[in-house]
Tab-separated table of C-alpha atoms in Angstrom:
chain	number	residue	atom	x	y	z
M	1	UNK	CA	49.107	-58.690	-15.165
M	2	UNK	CA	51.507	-56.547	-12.824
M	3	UNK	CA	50.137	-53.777	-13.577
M	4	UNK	CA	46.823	-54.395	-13.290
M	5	UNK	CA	47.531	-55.572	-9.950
M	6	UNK	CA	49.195	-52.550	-9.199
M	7	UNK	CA	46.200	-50.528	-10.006
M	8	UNK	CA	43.963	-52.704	-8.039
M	9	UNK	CA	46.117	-52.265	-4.759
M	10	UNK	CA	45.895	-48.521	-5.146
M	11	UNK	CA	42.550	-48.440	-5.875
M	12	UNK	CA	41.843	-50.291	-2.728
M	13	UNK	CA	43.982	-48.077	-0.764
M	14	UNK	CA	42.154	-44.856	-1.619
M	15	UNK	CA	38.822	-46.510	-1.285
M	16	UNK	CA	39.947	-47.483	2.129
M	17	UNK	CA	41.692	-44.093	3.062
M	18	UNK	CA	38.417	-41.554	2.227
M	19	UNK	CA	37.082	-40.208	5.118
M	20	UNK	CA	33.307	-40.743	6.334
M	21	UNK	CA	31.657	-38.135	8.247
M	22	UNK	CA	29.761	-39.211	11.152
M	23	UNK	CA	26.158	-38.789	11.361
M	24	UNK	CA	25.225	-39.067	7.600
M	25	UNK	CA	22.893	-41.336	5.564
M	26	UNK	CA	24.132	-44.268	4.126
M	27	UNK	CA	24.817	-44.439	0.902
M	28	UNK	CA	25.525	-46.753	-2.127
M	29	UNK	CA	23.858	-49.817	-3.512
M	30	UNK	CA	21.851	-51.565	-0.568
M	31	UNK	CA	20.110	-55.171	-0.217
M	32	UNK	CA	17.260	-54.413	1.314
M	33	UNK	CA	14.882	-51.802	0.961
M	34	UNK	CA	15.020	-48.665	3.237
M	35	UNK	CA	11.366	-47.130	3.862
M	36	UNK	CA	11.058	-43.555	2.441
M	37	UNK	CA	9.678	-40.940	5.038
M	38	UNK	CA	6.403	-40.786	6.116
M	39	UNK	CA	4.653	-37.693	5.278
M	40	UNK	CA	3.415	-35.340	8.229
M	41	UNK	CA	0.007	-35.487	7.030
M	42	UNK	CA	-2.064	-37.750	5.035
M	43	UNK	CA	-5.611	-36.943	4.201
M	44	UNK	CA	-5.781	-39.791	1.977
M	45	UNK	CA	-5.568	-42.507	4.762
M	46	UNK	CA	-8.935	-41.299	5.898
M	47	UNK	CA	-10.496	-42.679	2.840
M	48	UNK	CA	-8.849	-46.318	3.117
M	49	UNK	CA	-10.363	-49.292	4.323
M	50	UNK	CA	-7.034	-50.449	5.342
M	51	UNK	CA	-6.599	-47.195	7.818
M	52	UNK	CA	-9.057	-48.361	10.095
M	53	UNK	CA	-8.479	-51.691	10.004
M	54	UNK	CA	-5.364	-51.128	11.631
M	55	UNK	CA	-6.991	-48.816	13.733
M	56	UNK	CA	-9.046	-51.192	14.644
M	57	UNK	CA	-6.437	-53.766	15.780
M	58	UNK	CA	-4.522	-51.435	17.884
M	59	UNK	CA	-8.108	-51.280	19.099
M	60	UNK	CA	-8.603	-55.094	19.730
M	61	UNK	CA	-5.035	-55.313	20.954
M	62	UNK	CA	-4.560	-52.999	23.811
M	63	UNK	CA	-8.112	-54.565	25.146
M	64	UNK	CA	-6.988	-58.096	25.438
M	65	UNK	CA	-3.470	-56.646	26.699
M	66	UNK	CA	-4.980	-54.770	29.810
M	67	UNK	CA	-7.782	-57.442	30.474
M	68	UNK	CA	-5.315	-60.364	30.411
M	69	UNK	CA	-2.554	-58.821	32.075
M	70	UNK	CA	-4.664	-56.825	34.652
M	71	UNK	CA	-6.225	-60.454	35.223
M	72	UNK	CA	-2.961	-61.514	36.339
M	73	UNK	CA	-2.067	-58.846	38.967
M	74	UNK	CA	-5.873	-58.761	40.379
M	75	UNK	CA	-5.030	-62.591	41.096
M	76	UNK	CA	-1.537	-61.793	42.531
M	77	UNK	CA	-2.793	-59.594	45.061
M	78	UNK	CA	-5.745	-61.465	46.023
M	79	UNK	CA	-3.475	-64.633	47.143
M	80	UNK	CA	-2.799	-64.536	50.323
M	81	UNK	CA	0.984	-64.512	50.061
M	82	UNK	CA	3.465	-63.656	46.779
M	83	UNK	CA	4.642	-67.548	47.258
M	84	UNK	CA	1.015	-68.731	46.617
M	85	UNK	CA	0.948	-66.873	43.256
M	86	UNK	CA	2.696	-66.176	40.090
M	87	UNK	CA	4.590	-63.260	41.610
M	88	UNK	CA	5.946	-60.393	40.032
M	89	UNK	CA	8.027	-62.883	38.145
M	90	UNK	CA	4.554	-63.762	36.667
M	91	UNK	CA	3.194	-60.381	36.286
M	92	UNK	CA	6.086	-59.563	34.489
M	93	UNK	CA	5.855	-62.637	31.594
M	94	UNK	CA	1.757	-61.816	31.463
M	95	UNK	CA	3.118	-58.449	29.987
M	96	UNK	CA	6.294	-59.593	28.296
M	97	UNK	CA	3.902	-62.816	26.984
M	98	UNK	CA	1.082	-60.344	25.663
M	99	UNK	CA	3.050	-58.390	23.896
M	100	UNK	CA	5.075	-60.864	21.783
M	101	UNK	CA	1.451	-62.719	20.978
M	102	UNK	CA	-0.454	-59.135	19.927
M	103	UNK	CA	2.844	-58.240	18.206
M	104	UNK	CA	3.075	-61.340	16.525
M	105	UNK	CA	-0.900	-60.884	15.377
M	106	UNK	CA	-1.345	-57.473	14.194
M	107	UNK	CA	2.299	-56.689	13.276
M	108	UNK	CA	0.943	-56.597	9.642
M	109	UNK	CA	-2.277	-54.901	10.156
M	110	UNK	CA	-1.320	-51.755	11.778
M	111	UNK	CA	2.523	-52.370	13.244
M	112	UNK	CA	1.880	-54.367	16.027
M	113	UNK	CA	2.331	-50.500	18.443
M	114	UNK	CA	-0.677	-51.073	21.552
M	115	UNK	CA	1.214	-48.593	22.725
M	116	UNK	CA	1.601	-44.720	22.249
M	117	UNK	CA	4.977	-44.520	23.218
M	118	UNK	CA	5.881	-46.748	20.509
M	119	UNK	CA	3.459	-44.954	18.116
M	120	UNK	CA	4.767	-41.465	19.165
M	121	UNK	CA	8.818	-42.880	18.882
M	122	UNK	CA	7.942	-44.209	15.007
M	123	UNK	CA	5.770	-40.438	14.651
M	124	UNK	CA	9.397	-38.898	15.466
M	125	UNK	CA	11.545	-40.916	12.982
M	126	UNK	CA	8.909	-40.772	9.971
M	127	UNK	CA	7.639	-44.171	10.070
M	128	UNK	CA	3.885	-43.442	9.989
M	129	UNK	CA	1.990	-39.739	9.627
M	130	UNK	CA	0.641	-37.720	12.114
M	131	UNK	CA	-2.717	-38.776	11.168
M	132	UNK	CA	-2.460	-42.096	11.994
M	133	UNK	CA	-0.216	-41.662	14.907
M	134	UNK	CA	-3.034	-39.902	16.310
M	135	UNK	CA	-5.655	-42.583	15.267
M	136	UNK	CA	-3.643	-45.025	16.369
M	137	UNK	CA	-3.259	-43.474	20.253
M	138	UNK	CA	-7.209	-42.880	20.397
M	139	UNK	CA	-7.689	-46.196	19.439
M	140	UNK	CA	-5.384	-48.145	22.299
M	141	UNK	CA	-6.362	-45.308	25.162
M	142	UNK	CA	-10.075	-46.758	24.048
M	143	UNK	CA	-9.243	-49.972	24.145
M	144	UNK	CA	-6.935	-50.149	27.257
M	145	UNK	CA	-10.189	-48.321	29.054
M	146	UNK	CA	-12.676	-50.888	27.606
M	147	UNK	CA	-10.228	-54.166	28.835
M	148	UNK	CA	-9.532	-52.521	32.628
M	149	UNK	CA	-13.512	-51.933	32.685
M	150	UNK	CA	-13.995	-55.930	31.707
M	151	UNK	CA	-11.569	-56.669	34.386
M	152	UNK	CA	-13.477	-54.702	36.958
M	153	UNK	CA	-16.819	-55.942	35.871
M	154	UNK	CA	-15.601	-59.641	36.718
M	155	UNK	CA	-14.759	-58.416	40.391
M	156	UNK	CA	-16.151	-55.144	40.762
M	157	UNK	CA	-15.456	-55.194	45.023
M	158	UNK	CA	-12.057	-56.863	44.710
M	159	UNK	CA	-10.739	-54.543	41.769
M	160	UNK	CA	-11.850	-51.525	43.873
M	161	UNK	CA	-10.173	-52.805	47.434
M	162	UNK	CA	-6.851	-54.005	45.267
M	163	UNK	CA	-5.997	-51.067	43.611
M	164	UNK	CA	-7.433	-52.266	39.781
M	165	UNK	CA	-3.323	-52.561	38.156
M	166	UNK	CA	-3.492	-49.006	38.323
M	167	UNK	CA	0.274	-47.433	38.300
M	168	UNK	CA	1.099	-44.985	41.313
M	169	UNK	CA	5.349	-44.079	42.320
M	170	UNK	CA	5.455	-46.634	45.671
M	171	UNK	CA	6.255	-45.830	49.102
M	172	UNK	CA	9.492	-44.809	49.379
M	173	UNK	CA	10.137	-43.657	45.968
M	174	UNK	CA	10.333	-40.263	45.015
M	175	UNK	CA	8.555	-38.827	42.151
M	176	UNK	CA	11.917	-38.414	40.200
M	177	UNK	CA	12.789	-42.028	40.748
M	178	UNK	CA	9.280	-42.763	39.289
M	179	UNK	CA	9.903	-40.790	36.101
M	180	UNK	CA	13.294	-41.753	35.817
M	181	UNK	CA	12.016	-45.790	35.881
M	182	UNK	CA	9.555	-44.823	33.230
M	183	UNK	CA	11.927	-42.895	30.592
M	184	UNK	CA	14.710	-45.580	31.080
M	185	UNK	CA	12.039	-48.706	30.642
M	186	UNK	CA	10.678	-46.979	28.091
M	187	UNK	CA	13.736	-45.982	26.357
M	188	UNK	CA	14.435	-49.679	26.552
M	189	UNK	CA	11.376	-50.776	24.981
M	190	UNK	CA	11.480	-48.415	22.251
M	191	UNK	CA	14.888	-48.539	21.707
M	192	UNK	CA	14.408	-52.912	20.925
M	193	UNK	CA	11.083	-51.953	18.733
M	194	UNK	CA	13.584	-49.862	16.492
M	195	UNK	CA	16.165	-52.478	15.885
M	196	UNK	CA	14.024	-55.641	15.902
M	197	UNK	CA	12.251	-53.950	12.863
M	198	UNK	CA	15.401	-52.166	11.050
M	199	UNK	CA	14.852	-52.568	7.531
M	200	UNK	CA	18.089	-53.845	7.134
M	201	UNK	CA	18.085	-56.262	10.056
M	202	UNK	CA	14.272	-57.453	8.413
M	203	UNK	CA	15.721	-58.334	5.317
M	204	UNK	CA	19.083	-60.218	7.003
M	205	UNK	CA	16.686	-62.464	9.182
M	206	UNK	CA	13.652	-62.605	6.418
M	207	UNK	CA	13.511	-66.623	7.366
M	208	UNK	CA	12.596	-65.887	11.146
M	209	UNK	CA	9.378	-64.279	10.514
M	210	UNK	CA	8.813	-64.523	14.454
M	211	UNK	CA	11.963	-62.317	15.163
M	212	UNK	CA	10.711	-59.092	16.081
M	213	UNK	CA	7.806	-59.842	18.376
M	214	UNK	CA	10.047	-61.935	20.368
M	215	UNK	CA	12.657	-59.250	21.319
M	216	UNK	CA	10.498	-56.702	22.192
M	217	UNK	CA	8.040	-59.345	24.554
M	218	UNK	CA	11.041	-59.906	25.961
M	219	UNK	CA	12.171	-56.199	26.370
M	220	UNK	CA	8.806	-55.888	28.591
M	221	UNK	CA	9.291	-58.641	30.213
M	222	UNK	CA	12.968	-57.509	31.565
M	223	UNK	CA	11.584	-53.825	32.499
M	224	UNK	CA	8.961	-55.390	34.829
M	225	UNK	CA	11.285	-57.346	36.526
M	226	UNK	CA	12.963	-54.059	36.978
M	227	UNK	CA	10.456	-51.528	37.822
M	228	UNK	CA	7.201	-52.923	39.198
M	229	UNK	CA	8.668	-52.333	42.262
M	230	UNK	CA	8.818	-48.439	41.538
M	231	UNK	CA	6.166	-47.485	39.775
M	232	UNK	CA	4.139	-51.101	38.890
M	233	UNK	CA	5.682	-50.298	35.235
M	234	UNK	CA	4.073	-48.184	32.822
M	235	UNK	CA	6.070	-47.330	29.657
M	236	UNK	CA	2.512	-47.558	28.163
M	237	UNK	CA	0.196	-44.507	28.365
M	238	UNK	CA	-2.562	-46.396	27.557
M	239	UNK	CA	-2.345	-49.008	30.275
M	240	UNK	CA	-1.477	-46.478	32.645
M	241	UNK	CA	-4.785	-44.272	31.326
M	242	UNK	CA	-7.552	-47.391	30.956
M	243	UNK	CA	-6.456	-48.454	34.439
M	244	UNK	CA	-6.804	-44.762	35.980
M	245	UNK	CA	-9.988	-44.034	34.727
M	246	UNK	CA	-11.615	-47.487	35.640
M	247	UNK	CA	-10.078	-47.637	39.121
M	248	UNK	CA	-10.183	-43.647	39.289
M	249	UNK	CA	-8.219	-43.315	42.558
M	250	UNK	CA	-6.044	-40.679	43.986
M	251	UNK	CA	-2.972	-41.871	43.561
M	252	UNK	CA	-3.596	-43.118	40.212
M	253	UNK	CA	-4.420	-39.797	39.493
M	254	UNK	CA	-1.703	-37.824	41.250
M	255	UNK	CA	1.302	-39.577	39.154
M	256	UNK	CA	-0.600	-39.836	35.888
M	257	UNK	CA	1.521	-37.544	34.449
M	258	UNK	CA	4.689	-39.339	35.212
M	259	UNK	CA	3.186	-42.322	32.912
M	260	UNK	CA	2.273	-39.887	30.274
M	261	UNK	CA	5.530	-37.199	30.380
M	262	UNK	CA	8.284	-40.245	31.019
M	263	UNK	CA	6.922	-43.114	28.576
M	264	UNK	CA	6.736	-40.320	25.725
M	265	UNK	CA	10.516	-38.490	26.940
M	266	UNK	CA	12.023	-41.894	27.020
M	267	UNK	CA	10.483	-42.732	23.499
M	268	UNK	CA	11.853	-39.411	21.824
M	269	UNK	CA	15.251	-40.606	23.132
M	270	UNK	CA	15.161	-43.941	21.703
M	271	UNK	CA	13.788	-42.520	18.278
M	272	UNK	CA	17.275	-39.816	18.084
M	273	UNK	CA	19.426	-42.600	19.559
M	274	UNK	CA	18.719	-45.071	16.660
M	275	UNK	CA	17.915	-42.297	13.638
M	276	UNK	CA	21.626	-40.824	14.792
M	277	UNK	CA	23.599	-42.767	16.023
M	278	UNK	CA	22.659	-46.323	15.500
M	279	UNK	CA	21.001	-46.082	11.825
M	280	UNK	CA	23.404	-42.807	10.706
M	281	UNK	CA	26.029	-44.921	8.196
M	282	UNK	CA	28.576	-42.917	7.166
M	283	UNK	CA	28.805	-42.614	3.074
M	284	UNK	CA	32.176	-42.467	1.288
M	285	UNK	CA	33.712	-38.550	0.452
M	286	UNK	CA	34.948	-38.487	-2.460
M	287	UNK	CA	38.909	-38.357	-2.040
């Protein structure tokens, strides 16, 4: 009985003594199922019913995202006052509010993405293919354009004298403070749509099925409080796009880019940071 006891102890102190390099998959029996990697490109989705069905809800999704929450702001800045209206407190939880419902809806249809930042960050880290990355983003620019053109058809003359939600770098911002406020909100974003839906952390909280929409609602929520006051927060191409084109003024125009170059920059970072560092589990060397 010594002895075995012995052998246990020693075992247990080489096991505990190997060195892990940092930055390496994990390894070892696991109780959950890890995803394999998407491939780049997959002809056969085009063929499946199922492809543009999701397609399809990205579709549906990013249209009731932009009409409601473009709804909201047209009524913000047609009250007289900020205290007469939801306020940007209220803008901020249409967003945050949309986003957890269409999450919650299509998250298995297509993912649950309305947004191309989000699509490109998964594209990077090899949770979908190229091909349906790229349906995906056609599908919520469409959309986004098709709910901002609703919004203007209820109140054509207001929507055109308010500004129509579209996203412009305010007064007294530069245009570096403007793309800095869209790579760190969207880094934010992207960063919570990676861990709500880690494999592992899916199969630890399997009994709280409404989980992941929740965080990342509230993730958009948190980064309008933050940065509607810069650039009336982007981190979504496709809002920032539908709104553009409908409203098609100037300044919409002029800082498009910042809603395209920052949202998809602060995405890329998220996608490293977790792949990396959050989601690289060092496996046992052998001793």
């Amino acid at each position: 009985m010594s002895e075995f006891r012995e052998e246990d102890v020693r075992l247990g102190a080489n096991k505990f003594s190997e060195r892990q390099p940092i930055g390496t998959a994990a390894q070892g029996d696991k109780d959950y199922i890890e995803p394999p990697p998407a491939p780049l490109i997959e002809a056969g989705e085009l063929k499946s019913w199922s492809f543009y069905r999701a397609g399809i809800a990205e579709f549906v999704a990013t249209f009731l995202f932009l009409y409601v929450t473009l709804q909201t702001v047209m009524g913000v800045k047609r009250s007289p006052s900020m205290c007469s209206s939801v306020g940007i407190q209220g803008i901020a939880w249409a967003f945050g509010g949309m986003i957890f419902a269409l999450v919650y809806c299509t998250a298995g249809i297509s993912g649950g993405h309305i947004n191309p930042a989000v699509t490109f960050g998964l594209l990077l880290a090899r949770k979908l293919s190229l091909t349906r990355a790229v349906f995906y983003m056609t599908m919520q620019c469409l959309g986004a354009i098709c709910g901002a053109g609703v919004v203007k058809g209820f109140q054509e003359s207001p929507y055109e004298r308010l500004g129509g939600g579209a996203n412009a770098v305010a007064h007294g911002y530069s245009k570096g403070a403007g793309l800095g406020a869209e790579i760190v909100g969207t880094f934010v974003l992207v960063y919570t749509v990676f861990s709500a839906t880690d494999a592992k952390r899916s199969a630890r909280d399997s009994h709280v099925p409404v989980l992941a929409p929740l965080p990342i609602g509230f993730a958009v929520f948190l980064v309008h409080l933050a940065t509607i006051p810069i650039t009336g927060t982007g981190i979504n191409p496709a809002r920032s796009l539908g709104a553009a084109i409908v409203y098609n003024g100037k300044a919409a125009w002029d800082d498009q880019w910042i809603f395209w170059v920052g949202p998809f920059f602060g995405a890329a970072i998220a996608a490293v940071y977790h792949q990396v560092v959050i989601r690289a589990i060092p496996f046992r060397s052998s001793p």
